[in-house]
The first five atom37 places (N, CA, C, CB, O) and aatype in JSON, in Angstrom:
{
  "aatype": [12, 2, 10, 6, 10, 13, 10, 10, 10, 0, 0, 0, 10, 19, 15, 9, 7, 10, 13, 7, 0, 10, 16, 5, 5, 15, 9, 19, 12, 10, 12, 12, 7, 10, 6, 10, 12, 10, 7, 7, 9, 9, 19, 7, 0, 0, 0, 19, 17, 1, 18, 9, 0, 14, 0, 0, 0, 3, 7, 5, 19, 10, 19, 19, 10, 0, 19, 16, 19, 12, 0, 19, 6, 12, 0, 12, 7, 13, 0, 19, 19, 16, 0, 10, 13, 1, 13, 1, 6, 0, 3, 9, 16, 3, 19, 19, 0, 6, 10, 11, 6],
  "atom_mask": [
    [1, 1, 1, 1, 1],
    [1, 1, 1, 1, 1],
    [1, 1, 1, 1, 1],
    [1, 1, 1, 1, 1],
    [1, 1, 1, 1, 1],
    [1, 1, 1, 1, 1],
    [1, 1, 1, 1, 1],
    [1, 1, 1, 1, 1],
    [1, 1, 1, 1, 1],
    [1, 1, 1, 1, 1],
    [1, 1, 1, 1, 1],
    [1, 1, 1, 1, 1],
    [1, 1, 1, 1, 1],
    [1, 1, 1, 1, 1],
    [1, 1, 1, 1, 1],
    [1, 1, 1, 1, 1],
    [1, 1, 1, 0, 1],
    [1, 1, 1, 1, 1],
    [1, 1, 1, 1, 1],
    [1, 1, 1, 0, 1],
    [1, 1, 1, 1, 1],
    [1, 1, 1, 1, 1],
    [1, 1, 1, 1, 1],
    [1, 1, 1, 1, 1],
    [1, 1, 1, 1, 1],
    [1, 1, 1, 1, 1],
    [1, 1, 1, 1, 1],
    [1, 1, 1, 1, 1],
    [1, 1, 1, 1, 1],
    [1, 1, 1, 1, 1],
    [1, 1, 1, 1, 1],
    [1, 1, 1, 1, 1],
    [1, 1, 1, 0, 1],
    [1, 1, 1, 1, 1],
    [1, 1, 1, 1, 1],
    [1, 1, 1, 1, 1],
    [1, 1, 1, 1, 1],
    [1, 1, 1, 1, 1],
    [1, 1, 1, 0, 1],
    [1, 1, 1, 0, 1],
    [1, 1, 1, 1, 1],
    [1, 1, 1, 1, 1],
    [1, 1, 1, 1, 1],
    [1, 1, 1, 0, 1],
    [1, 1, 1, 1, 1],
    [1, 1, 1, 1, 1],
    [1, 1, 1, 1, 1],
    [1, 1, 1, 1, 1],
    [1, 1, 1, 1, 1],
    [1, 1, 1, 1, 1],
    [1, 1, 1, 1, 1],
    [1, 1, 1, 1, 1],
    [1, 1, 1, 1, 1],
    [1, 1, 1, 1, 1],
    [1, 1, 1, 1, 1],
    [1, 1, 1, 1, 1],
    [1, 1, 1, 1, 1],
    [1, 1, 1, 1, 1],
    [1, 1, 1, 0, 1],
    [1, 1, 1, 1, 1],
    [1, 1, 1, 1, 1],
    [1, 1, 1, 1, 1],
    [1, 1, 1, 1, 1],
    [1, 1, 1, 1, 1],
    [1, 1, 1, 1, 1],
    [1, 1, 1, 1, 1],
    [1, 1, 1, 1, 1],
    [1, 1, 1, 1, 1],
    [1, 1, 1, 1, 1],
    [1, 1, 1, 1, 1],
    [1, 1, 1, 1, 1],
    [1, 1, 1, 1, 1],
    [1, 1, 1, 1, 1],
    [1, 1, 1, 1, 1],
    [1, 1, 1, 1, 1],
    [1, 1, 1, 1, 1],
    [1, 1, 1, 0, 1],
    [1, 1, 1, 1, 1],
    [1, 1, 1, 1, 1],
    [1, 1, 1, 1, 1],
    [1, 1, 1, 1, 1],
    [1, 1, 1, 1, 1],
    [1, 1, 1, 1, 1],
    [1, 1, 1, 1, 1],
    [1, 1, 1, 1, 1],
    [1, 1, 1, 1, 1],
    [1, 1, 1, 1, 1],
    [1, 1, 1, 1, 1],
    [1, 1, 1, 1, 1],
    [1, 1, 1, 1, 1],
    [1, 1, 1, 1, 1],
    [1, 1, 1, 1, 1],
    [1, 1, 1, 1, 1],
    [1, 1, 1, 1, 1],
    [1, 1, 1, 1, 1],
    [1, 1, 1, 1, 1],
    [1, 1, 1, 1, 1],
    [1, 1, 1, 1, 1],
    [1, 1, 1, 1, 1],
    [1, 1, 1, 1, 1],
    [1, 1, 1, 1, 1]
  ],
  "atom_positions": [
    [[82.14, 91.83, 81.23], [82.84, 92.9, 81.91], [83.92, 91.79, 82.28], [81.98, 93.82, 83.22], [84.02, 90.57, 82.44]],
    [[84.7, 92.98, 82.32], [85.89, 91.77, 82.78], [86.86, 92.4, 84.71], [87.58, 91.84, 80.88], [86.65, 93.3, 85.52]],
    [[87.76, 91.36, 84.61], [88.04, 91.53, 86.57], [88.52, 92.58, 86.51], [89.14, 90.49, 87.59], [87.73, 93.26, 87.17]],
    [[89.34, 93.28, 86.14], [90.05, 94.33, 85.32], [89.15, 95.83, 86.26], [89.64, 94.07, 83.19], [89.41, 96.59, 87.19]],
    [[88.35, 95.66, 85.6], [87.86, 96.78, 84.91], [86.79, 97.01, 86.72], [86.88, 96.35, 82.91], [86.82, 98.14, 87.2]],
    [[86.31, 96.36, 87.17], [85.62, 95.43, 88.74], [87.0, 96.02, 89.73], [85.55, 92.93, 88.58], [87.03, 96.87, 90.63]],
    [[87.92, 95.28, 89.21], [88.51, 95.97, 90.61], [89.37, 97.46, 90.39], [89.67, 94.77, 91.36], [90.07, 98.13, 91.15]],
    [[88.83, 97.67, 88.56], [89.21, 99.4, 89.5], [88.16, 100.33, 90.01], [90.01, 100.57, 88.49], [88.28, 101.36, 90.68]],
    [[86.63, 99.48, 89.33], [85.94, 100.33, 90.26], [85.38, 99.67, 91.63], [84.81, 100.93, 89.51], [84.31, 99.89, 92.19]],
    [[86.47, 98.76, 92.0], [86.33, 98.83, 94.1], [87.41, 99.66, 93.6], [86.7, 97.13, 95.67], [86.71, 100.66, 93.44]],
    [[88.58, 100.04, 93.23], [90.09, 100.7, 93.86], [88.98, 102.42, 93.66], [92.27, 100.37, 92.39], [89.4, 103.17, 94.54]],
    [[88.28, 102.87, 93.16], [88.0, 104.17, 92.3], [87.28, 104.6, 94.35], [86.46, 103.97, 90.22], [87.59, 105.35, 95.28]],
    [[86.08, 103.42, 94.0], [85.37, 103.8, 95.66], [86.08, 103.27, 96.78], [83.83, 103.15, 95.94], [85.48, 103.34, 97.85]],
    [[87.4, 102.68, 96.79], [87.74, 103.24, 98.33], [88.63, 104.47, 98.22], [88.59, 102.07, 99.31], [88.8, 105.25, 99.15]],
    [[89.23, 104.61, 96.9], [89.62, 105.4, 97.33], [89.37, 107.33, 97.44], [90.41, 104.89, 96.95], [90.19, 108.2, 97.74]],
    [[88.11, 107.43, 97.1], [86.96, 108.58, 97.34], [86.82, 108.36, 98.71], [85.43, 108.45, 96.5], [87.14, 109.17, 99.58]],
    [[86.1, 106.73, 98.95], [85.77, 106.73, 100.44], [87.17, 107.05, 101.71], [0.0, 0.0, 0.0], [86.99, 107.33, 102.9]],
    [[88.77, 106.86, 100.85], [89.54, 107.37, 102.54], [89.55, 108.94, 101.97], [91.68, 106.55, 103.12], [89.52, 109.81, 102.84]],
    [[89.58, 109.29, 100.79], [89.77, 111.14, 100.48], [88.14, 111.74, 101.91], [89.12, 111.73, 97.69], [88.29, 112.41, 102.92]],
    [[86.5, 111.0, 101.25], [85.9, 111.32, 102.42], [85.92, 111.64, 103.65], [0.0, 0.0, 0.0], [85.43, 112.4, 104.48]],
    [[86.74, 110.69, 103.47], [86.67, 109.76, 105.63], [87.64, 110.9, 106.41], [87.95, 107.35, 105.96], [87.39, 111.51, 107.44]],
    [[89.08, 110.99, 105.36], [90.18, 111.72, 105.97], [89.77, 113.4, 106.17], [91.53, 111.5, 104.96], [89.82, 114.05, 107.22]],
    [[89.39, 113.79, 104.94], [89.09, 115.43, 104.48], [87.88, 116.41, 106.25], [87.62, 115.2, 102.29], [87.8, 117.39, 106.98]],
    [[87.11, 114.71, 105.81], [85.43, 115.71, 105.92], [85.64, 116.09, 107.65], [83.38, 114.35, 105.53], [86.36, 115.26, 108.2]],
    [[85.1, 117.24, 108.62], [85.3, 116.82, 109.64], [83.61, 116.39, 110.64], [86.32, 117.93, 110.14], [83.69, 116.11, 111.84]],
    [[82.09, 116.42, 109.83], [80.95, 116.75, 109.87], [80.72, 114.59, 109.83], [80.37, 118.14, 108.44], [80.84, 113.8, 108.89]],
    [[80.46, 114.43, 110.95], [80.53, 112.99, 111.21], [79.79, 112.09, 110.43], [80.17, 112.74, 112.45], [80.18, 110.93, 110.26]],
    [[78.63, 112.57, 109.88], [77.55, 111.99, 108.51], [79.0, 111.84, 107.48], [75.93, 113.56, 107.7], [79.23, 110.67, 107.15]],
    [[79.78, 112.68, 107.07], [79.69, 112.63, 105.96], [81.48, 112.15, 106.1], [78.99, 114.02, 105.19], [82.31, 112.35, 105.21]],
    [[81.66, 111.7, 106.99], [82.79, 110.14, 107.51], [81.77, 108.68, 107.76], [83.77, 110.53, 109.57], [81.72, 107.64, 107.1]],
    [[81.42, 108.87, 108.32], [81.19, 107.74, 107.86], [79.88, 106.96, 106.62], [81.16, 107.33, 109.03], [79.22, 105.92, 106.62]],
    [[80.09, 108.71, 105.23], [79.67, 107.97, 104.45], [80.99, 107.77, 103.47], [78.4, 108.51, 103.91], [80.84, 107.36, 102.32]],
    [[81.88, 107.99, 103.84], [83.25, 108.23, 103.83], [83.43, 106.47, 103.66], [0.0, 0.0, 0.0], [83.75, 105.81, 102.66]],
    [[83.02, 105.95, 105.31], [83.81, 104.36, 105.6], [82.55, 103.43, 104.74], [83.99, 103.76, 107.84], [82.54, 102.26, 104.35]],
    [[81.2, 104.9, 104.63], [80.27, 103.17, 103.78], [80.73, 102.78, 101.98], [77.87, 103.61, 103.58], [80.3, 101.87, 101.27]],
    [[81.81, 103.9, 101.62], [82.28, 104.04, 100.11], [83.2, 103.73, 99.67], [82.35, 104.97, 99.64], [83.53, 103.77, 98.48]],
    [[84.17, 103.09, 101.23], [85.67, 102.42, 101.06], [84.98, 100.6, 101.29], [87.17, 103.16, 102.7], [85.66, 99.74, 100.73]],
    [[83.73, 100.12, 102.06], [83.28, 99.21, 102.42], [82.49, 98.74, 101.33], [82.78, 99.39, 103.51], [82.61, 97.63, 100.8]],
    [[81.55, 99.75, 100.96], [80.98, 99.08, 99.76], [82.23, 98.7, 98.34], [0.0, 0.0, 0.0], [81.9, 97.65, 97.79]],
    [[83.24, 99.21, 97.84], [84.55, 99.42, 96.97], [84.94, 98.11, 97.56], [0.0, 0.0, 0.0], [85.08, 97.27, 96.67]],
    [[85.26, 97.47, 99.21], [85.48, 96.17, 99.03], [84.69, 95.09, 98.97], [86.08, 95.93, 99.71], [85.31, 94.03, 98.97]],
    [[83.29, 95.02, 98.89], [82.82, 93.88, 98.53], [83.09, 94.14, 97.15], [81.43, 93.53, 98.96], [83.78, 93.17, 96.83]],
    [[82.92, 95.12, 95.82], [82.88, 95.5, 95.03], [84.23, 94.14, 94.91], [82.79, 97.09, 94.91], [83.86, 93.17, 94.25]],
    [[85.33, 94.07, 95.35], [86.17, 93.51, 94.61], [85.84, 92.17, 95.33], [0.0, 0.0, 0.0], [85.93, 91.08, 94.77]],
    [[85.56, 92.28, 96.26], [85.26, 90.15, 96.15], [84.5, 90.26, 95.27], [84.41, 88.98, 97.53], [84.52, 90.07, 94.05]],
    [[83.82, 90.6, 95.99], [82.49, 90.38, 94.8], [83.01, 89.59, 93.98], [81.9, 91.67, 93.89], [83.13, 88.37, 94.08]],
    [[83.41, 90.45, 92.9], [84.4, 90.22, 91.18], [85.42, 88.99, 91.21], [85.64, 91.79, 90.74], [85.76, 88.14, 90.39]],
    [[85.82, 89.36, 92.82], [87.72, 88.17, 92.57], [86.72, 86.94, 93.01], [89.82, 88.5, 94.22], [86.94, 85.87, 92.45]],
    [[86.04, 86.97, 93.62], [85.19, 85.22, 94.27], [84.62, 85.2, 91.95], [82.64, 85.6, 96.47], [85.39, 84.73, 91.12]],
    [[83.58, 85.65, 91.68], [83.05, 85.16, 90.25], [83.87, 84.75, 90.09], [82.61, 85.83, 89.16], [83.62, 83.56, 89.88]],
    [[85.52, 85.03, 89.97], [86.53, 85.27, 88.06], [87.29, 83.61, 88.67], [88.46, 87.51, 87.72], [88.02, 82.79, 88.11]],
    [[86.55, 83.69, 90.41], [87.78, 82.7, 91.25], [86.71, 81.7, 90.75], [88.28, 82.85, 93.33], [87.11, 81.21, 89.69]],
    [[85.28, 81.11, 91.2], [84.24, 80.26, 91.02], [83.28, 80.58, 90.81], [84.02, 79.65, 91.7], [82.36, 80.77, 91.6]],
    [[83.31, 80.75, 89.05], [81.98, 81.43, 89.3], [79.87, 80.56, 89.29], [82.25, 82.6, 87.94], [78.68, 80.84, 89.42]],
    [[81.12, 79.13, 88.95], [79.53, 78.37, 89.75], [78.96, 78.58, 90.9], [79.54, 77.03, 90.02], [77.73, 78.73, 90.88]],
    [[79.66, 78.64, 92.17], [79.49, 78.54, 93.28], [78.66, 80.2, 93.93], [80.95, 78.06, 93.77], [78.88, 81.41, 93.81]],
    [[78.03, 79.64, 94.38], [76.79, 80.93, 94.87], [76.86, 81.08, 96.26], [75.05, 80.56, 94.56], [75.9, 81.43, 96.95]],
    [[78.67, 80.65, 96.94], [79.1, 80.83, 98.04], [79.71, 82.87, 97.72], [80.37, 79.37, 98.39], [79.59, 83.53, 98.75]],
    [[80.07, 83.4, 96.89], [79.91, 84.77, 96.69], [79.9, 85.85, 96.99], [0.0, 0.0, 0.0], [80.64, 86.76, 97.39]],
    [[77.96, 85.42, 96.46], [76.59, 85.68, 96.55], [76.4, 86.24, 97.69], [75.78, 84.64, 96.4], [76.29, 87.41, 98.05]],
    [[76.35, 84.73, 98.49], [75.76, 84.93, 99.77], [76.44, 85.42, 101.1], [75.28, 83.81, 100.03], [76.05, 85.39, 102.26]],
    [[77.53, 85.86, 100.52], [78.69, 86.44, 101.41], [78.24, 87.94, 101.02], [80.51, 85.94, 100.97], [78.28, 88.72, 101.97]],
    [[77.89, 88.38, 99.99], [78.1, 89.89, 99.67], [76.45, 90.53, 99.94], [78.76, 90.13, 97.8], [75.98, 91.66, 99.86]],
    [[75.85, 89.12, 100.32], [74.4, 89.84, 100.54], [74.35, 89.96, 102.95], [72.6, 88.17, 99.44], [73.7, 90.54, 103.81]],
    [[75.48, 88.98, 102.86], [75.94, 89.18, 104.37], [76.49, 90.61, 104.61], [77.13, 88.11, 104.79], [76.09, 91.28, 105.56]],
    [[77.41, 91.05, 103.76], [77.89, 92.1, 104.32], [76.98, 93.38, 103.89], [79.34, 92.18, 103.96], [76.97, 94.39, 104.59]],
    [[76.15, 93.28, 102.57], [75.44, 94.25, 101.99], [74.48, 94.48, 103.55], [74.6, 93.72, 100.37], [74.21, 95.62, 103.93]],
    [[74.06, 93.25, 104.31], [73.09, 93.87, 105.29], [74.28, 93.76, 106.59], [71.35, 92.85, 105.5], [73.76, 93.55, 107.69]],
    [[75.2, 93.84, 106.59], [75.7, 94.48, 108.14], [76.18, 95.42, 108.53], [76.42, 94.03, 108.72], [76.44, 95.8, 109.67]],
    [[76.48, 96.35, 106.33], [76.83, 97.32, 106.53], [75.04, 98.72, 106.42], [78.22, 97.3, 105.42], [74.97, 99.95, 106.57]],
    [[74.49, 98.18, 106.26], [72.69, 98.55, 106.46], [73.09, 98.62, 108.26], [71.07, 96.79, 105.77], [73.08, 99.55, 109.07]],
    [[73.31, 97.66, 108.31], [72.61, 97.8, 110.07], [73.78, 98.4, 111.46], [72.08, 95.77, 110.67], [73.65, 98.47, 112.68]],
    [[74.99, 98.78, 110.46], [76.33, 99.64, 110.6], [75.69, 101.09, 110.71], [77.5, 99.49, 109.16], [75.5, 101.8, 111.69]],
    [[75.43, 101.27, 109.43], [74.4, 102.16, 109.35], [73.68, 103.05, 110.12], [73.75, 101.68, 109.05], [74.01, 104.11, 110.66]],
    [[72.86, 102.57, 110.09], [71.49, 102.44, 111.16], [72.07, 102.84, 112.91], [70.78, 100.39, 111.11], [71.39, 103.3, 113.83]],
    [[73.34, 102.53, 112.92], [73.22, 101.55, 114.32], [74.43, 103.07, 114.59], [73.91, 99.15, 114.38], [74.77, 103.37, 115.74]],
    [[74.89, 103.81, 113.45], [75.71, 103.97, 113.45], [75.31, 105.98, 113.12], [0.0, 0.0, 0.0], [76.1, 106.91, 113.3]],
    [[73.71, 106.07, 112.58], [73.34, 107.82, 112.61], [72.68, 107.51, 113.53], [72.54, 108.78, 111.4], [71.89, 108.45, 113.55]],
    [[72.17, 106.27, 115.1], [71.58, 106.71, 115.9], [72.15, 107.23, 116.54], [71.03, 106.2, 116.33], [71.79, 108.32, 116.99]],
    [[73.51, 106.53, 116.89], [75.05, 107.39, 118.11], [75.02, 108.86, 117.35], [77.37, 106.41, 117.87], [74.64, 109.73, 118.14]],
    [[75.26, 109.26, 116.32], [75.08, 110.64, 115.84], [73.8, 111.25, 116.55], [74.92, 110.67, 114.22], [73.76, 112.28, 117.23]],
    [[72.85, 110.45, 116.27], [71.51, 111.45, 115.93], [71.04, 111.88, 117.78], [69.84, 110.23, 114.79], [70.34, 112.8, 118.2]],
    [[72.14, 110.24, 118.91], [71.74, 111.26, 120.19], [73.12, 111.61, 120.34], [70.95, 110.58, 121.73], [73.14, 111.92, 121.53]],
    [[74.46, 111.8, 119.84], [75.29, 112.96, 120.29], [74.74, 114.74, 119.74], [76.9, 112.53, 119.59], [75.04, 115.87, 120.13]],
    [[73.74, 114.16, 118.6], [73.51, 115.67, 118.71], [72.03, 116.56, 119.38], [73.66, 116.04, 117.22], [71.51, 117.68, 119.35]],
    [[71.9, 115.6, 119.78], [70.59, 115.71, 120.82], [71.66, 116.49, 121.79], [69.68, 113.97, 121.55], [71.89, 117.69, 121.9]],
    [[72.14, 115.54, 122.32], [72.7, 115.69, 123.87], [73.32, 117.21, 123.47], [74.1, 114.27, 124.52], [72.71, 118.27, 123.61]],
    [[74.75, 117.01, 122.91], [75.41, 117.76, 123.05], [75.59, 119.3, 121.76], [76.38, 116.85, 123.33], [76.33, 120.28, 121.72]],
    [[74.53, 118.78, 120.93], [74.51, 119.73, 119.31], [75.84, 119.51, 119.18], [74.05, 121.64, 119.2], [76.57, 120.5, 119.11]],
    [[76.5, 118.0, 119.12], [77.63, 117.82, 118.17], [77.57, 116.81, 117.04], [78.74, 117.48, 118.9], [77.24, 115.63, 116.98]],
    [[78.11, 117.91, 115.99], [78.12, 117.09, 114.66], [79.71, 117.46, 113.95], [76.64, 117.65, 113.53], [79.78, 117.71, 112.74]],
    [[80.66, 117.48, 114.62], [81.49, 117.9, 113.85], [82.89, 116.93, 115.07], [81.34, 119.88, 113.58], [83.08, 117.35, 116.21]],
    [[83.57, 115.84, 114.59], [83.99, 115.34, 115.5], [85.14, 116.42, 116.31], [84.42, 114.05, 114.98], [85.66, 116.05, 117.36]],
    [[85.36, 117.33, 115.91], [85.95, 117.88, 117.3], [85.44, 117.99, 118.03], [86.41, 118.8, 117.49], [86.0, 117.67, 119.08]],
    [[84.21, 118.45, 118.12], [83.48, 118.79, 119.46], [83.16, 117.5, 120.06], [82.13, 119.68, 119.29], [83.24, 117.65, 121.28]],
    [[82.77, 116.08, 119.7], [82.87, 115.17, 119.95], [84.01, 114.42, 120.27], [82.36, 114.91, 119.36], [83.64, 113.26, 120.45]],
    [[85.21, 114.54, 120.41], [86.73, 114.35, 121.02], [87.01, 114.78, 122.29], [87.73, 115.03, 120.27], [87.82, 114.29, 123.08]],
    [[85.67, 116.55, 122.55], [85.87, 116.51, 123.86], [85.37, 116.34, 124.66], [86.14, 117.05, 124.2], [85.78, 116.88, 125.69]],
    [[83.69, 115.16, 124.75], [83.46, 114.71, 125.2], [83.67, 113.6, 126.25], [83.2, 114.87, 124.68], [82.96, 113.27, 127.19]],
    [[85.34, 112.93, 125.62], [85.53, 112.27, 126.53], [86.11, 112.51, 128.05], [86.04, 111.62, 125.98], [86.34, 111.71, 128.96]],
    [[86.29, 114.13, 127.97], [86.41, 114.88, 128.94], [86.15, 114.35, 130.69], [85.56, 115.85, 128.46], [86.29, 115.17, 131.61]]
  ]
}
């Protein structure tokens, strides 16, 4: 496969994630959109790194580190959403925005 196809996939993931993050009011769907955008960025970065330096393993290590950070971020995000839902039964961004008052 060539670089253009991977970059097209990355752009599609970022676009779908951006659409999901901007149009959804559910916190879980917002987080899913953000994860799609991060996944697209990782795919694009890994493809470019593979194209620039195919023999180096630095890009692979960076991708594994980024995926690990994404998993931890999602776990923390879902823990916060679960705590908000249990405390105030707030699962929509408009309801959560009222909590700062």
